[in-house]
Amino acid sequence: MHRRQKPSAPEHKSDLAAHGGALSMSHNDTRSFFNLSQLVLSAGHLKSPPVLKHSKVTYFEVEILDMQSKKQICIVDKVPPSSTLLDVKHKFHKACPQWYPSRVGLQLERNGPYLKDSINIQSLAVSSIITLYFTDLGQQVSWTTFFLTEYTGPLLIYLLFYIRLSTIYDQVESTKNFRHPVVHLACFCHCLHYIRHLLETLFVHKFSGGHTPLKNMIKGCAFYWGFTSWIAYYINHPRYTPPSFGHRQVSFAALAFLMCEAGNHFINVALAHQNHSGLKACFPSPTYNPFTWLFLLVSCPNYTYEIGSWISFTVMTQTLPVGIFAFLMVIQMSLWAQKKHKLYLKRFYPEVRRKAAMIPIIF
């Protein structure tokens, strides 16, 4: 019988080591594959990195031509679509420093209206090149400066005549003649009128930052300052004669003047807040204040009260210069009222269509 020979100890150990090493290697491979699978499953699907898309912004070129000669003045390039016409004017000023934005008038057509500064440049674009026509508007002043200058002059000029300067009146005649009470009352009313205008310019009226030519301010100052000098000279003259009907005429006219001044103020306050009643702009409606009830009859009651003040001042002083000034104010303000009434009809047609412009039935 042949006996099966046992391997020797060293050979047996080496076999076991080899077999055990194979088992350990296969076990480690299995665990590594399992861990890798778990990692892939937990990470989810592999995604390719997103492709960055570059947004393309379209810029405009604004070609500015002289309105008279049609010659090119400059080209304002790289204008973003969100820019306004005021931004274009500022860039135009950088290219041509002699033209300030306030004196630059831009038109889409040669005979067209001047474009507003707030208009968006994209709304004018038909292509990437926009052609605008330039007009020099001349030296400009702000509306606040315009009204402050126009109303400060009459206030100071009237006071110079009221104190009766020796260079204006005869000093001996001024000391002899007694001043009628209406002279003092007229000075108070005249100063009150222009002080109200100045305070409303500073604290009530809201200007959109626009400008007006300097020549318009010169014309306005010449009109108001000149008439104030003429009016004040006659009322404060030592030979001034009081009204024909005496105290009653003066008292009635002064009361009417004060009521018109109060009404004018409350109307201006209502007009300054007409766009704050909601999301949609609406025409001012009468309130509990009786001075605003005139909105039921006319669309421009501020002009109605203004001419009422000057007519009352004419009756109170009974002087020809004041009467002529009041007559001219009626003509001028009726023209302004008609112009505003047409604008109100476009914006607030249902509310304004049955109202007069300034004076019920007449205008």
Coordinates of N, CA, C and O in Angstrom, one line a residue, residues 144 147-148 150-152 154-155 189-205 207 224 257 261 264-265 268 302-303 305-307 309-310 329 333 336:
T144 N -36.8 127.4 -11.1 CA -36.8 128.0 -9.7 C -36.1 129.3 -9.8 O -36.6 130.3 -9.2
F147 N -38.5 132.0 -11.5 CA -39.6 132.5 -10.7 C -39.1 133.3 -9.5 O -39.8 134.3 -9.2
L148 N -38.1 132.9 -8.9 CA -37.6 133.6 -7.7 C -37.1 135.0 -8.2 O -37.3 136.0 -7.5
E150 N -38.1 136.6 -10.9 CA -39.3 137.4 -11.4 C -40.1 138.0 -10.3 O -40.7 139.1 -10.4
Y151 N -40.3 137.2 -9.2 CA -41.1 137.7 -8.1 C -40.4 138.5 -7.0 O -41.1 139.3 -6.3
T152 N -39.1 138.4 -6.9 CA -38.4 139.1 -5.9 C -38.3 140.6 -6.3 O -38.4 141.5 -5.4
P154 N -40.5 142.7 -8.0 CA -41.7 143.5 -7.6 C -41.8 143.8 -6.1 O -42.2 144.8 -5.7
L155 N -41.4 142.8 -5.3 CA -41.5 143.0 -3.9 C -40.5 144.1 -3.4 O -41.0 145.0 -2.6
C189 N -51.0 144.3 0.8 CA -51.6 143.4 -0.1 C -50.6 143.0 -1.2 O -50.4 141.8 -1.6
H190 N -49.9 144.0 -1.7 CA -49.0 143.8 -2.8 C -47.8 142.9 -2.3 O -47.4 141.9 -3.0
C191 N -47.3 143.2 -1.2 CA -46.2 142.4 -0.6 C -46.6 141.0 -0.3 O -45.9 140.0 -0.5
L192 N -47.9 140.8 0.2 CA -48.4 139.5 0.5 C -48.5 138.7 -0.7 O -48.2 137.5 -0.7
H193 N -48.9 139.3 -1.8 CA -49.1 138.6 -3.1 C -47.8 137.9 -3.5 O -47.7 136.8 -3.9
Y194 N -46.7 138.7 -3.5 CA -45.4 138.2 -4.0 C -44.7 137.4 -3.0 O -43.9 136.5 -3.4
I195 N -44.9 137.6 -1.8 CA -44.3 136.7 -0.8 C -44.9 135.3 -0.9 O -44.3 134.3 -0.8
R196 N -46.2 135.3 -1.1 CA -46.9 134.0 -1.3 C -46.3 133.3 -2.6 O -46.1 132.1 -2.5
H197 N -46.1 134.0 -3.6 CA -45.5 133.4 -4.8 C -44.1 132.9 -4.5 O -43.8 131.8 -5.0
L198 N -43.3 133.6 -3.8 CA -42.0 133.1 -3.5 C -42.0 131.9 -2.6 O -41.2 130.9 -2.9
L199 N -42.8 131.9 -1.6 CA -42.9 130.7 -0.7 C -43.4 129.5 -1.5 O -42.9 128.3 -1.2
E200 N -44.4 129.7 -2.3 CA -44.9 128.5 -3.1 C -43.9 128.0 -4.1 O -43.8 126.8 -4.4
T201 N -43.1 128.9 -4.6 CA -42.0 128.5 -5.5 C -41.0 127.6 -4.8 O -40.5 126.6 -5.4
L202 N -40.7 127.9 -3.6 CA -39.7 127.1 -2.8 C -40.3 125.9 -2.2 O -39.6 124.8 -2.1
F203 N -41.6 125.9 -1.7 CA -42.1 124.8 -0.9 C -43.3 124.1 -1.5 O -43.6 123.0 -1.0
V204 N -43.9 124.6 -2.5 CA -45.2 124.0 -3.0 C -45.0 123.5 -4.4 O -45.2 122.3 -4.6
H205 N -44.6 124.3 -5.3 CA -44.5 123.9 -6.7 C -43.4 122.9 -6.9 O -42.3 123.0 -6.2
F207 N -41.0 121.3 -9.7 CA -40.5 121.5 -11.0 C -39.7 120.2 -11.4 O -39.1 119.6 -10.6
Y224 N -42.9 142.4 -15.3 CA -43.4 142.5 -13.9 C -42.7 143.7 -13.2 O -43.4 144.4 -12.5
F257 N -59.7 140.5 -2.2 CA -58.3 140.2 -2.5 C -57.8 139.1 -1.6 O -57.1 138.2 -2.1
E261 N -56.4 135.4 -2.7 CA -55.1 134.9 -2.4 C -55.1 133.6 -1.6 O -54.3 132.7 -1.9
N264 N -56.1 130.9 -4.2 CA -55.0 130.6 -5.1 C -54.0 129.6 -4.4 O -53.5 128.7 -5.0
H265 N -53.7 129.9 -3.1 CA -52.8 129.0 -2.4 C -53.3 127.6 -2.2 O -52.6 126.6 -2.5
N268 N -53.1 125.7 -5.5 CA -51.8 125.3 -5.9 C -51.3 124.1 -5.1 O -50.6 123.2 -5.6
N302 N -56.7 128.2 -10.3 CA -55.6 129.0 -9.9 C -55.5 130.3 -10.7 O -55.2 131.4 -10.1
Y303 N -55.7 130.2 -12.0 CA -55.7 131.4 -12.8 C -57.0 132.3 -12.5 O -56.9 133.5 -12.6
Y305 N -58.4 132.6 -9.6 CA -58.1 133.4 -8.3 C -57.1 134.4 -8.6 O -57.1 135.5 -7.9
E306 N -56.1 134.2 -9.5 CA -55.1 135.2 -9.7 C -55.6 136.4 -10.3 O -55.3 137.5 -9.9
I307 N -56.5 136.3 -11.3 CA -57.0 137.5 -11.9 C -58.0 138.2 -11.0 O -58.2 139.4 -11.0
S309 N -57.5 138.4 -7.8 CA -56.7 139.2 -6.9 C -56.4 140.6 -7.6 O -56.5 141.6 -6.9
W310 N -56.0 140.6 -8.8 CA -55.7 141.8 -9.5 C -56.9 142.7 -9.8 O -56.8 143.9 -9.7
M329 N -53.2 140.8 -17.6 CA -53.1 139.5 -16.9 C -54.3 138.6 -17.3 O -54.1 137.4 -17.4
M333 N -53.5 135.0 -18.9 CA -53.9 133.8 -18.2 C -55.0 133.1 -18.9 O -55.1 131.9 -18.7
W336 N -53.0 130.9 -21.2 CA -52.4 129.8 -20.5 C -53.5 128.8 -20.1 O -53.3 127.6 -20.2

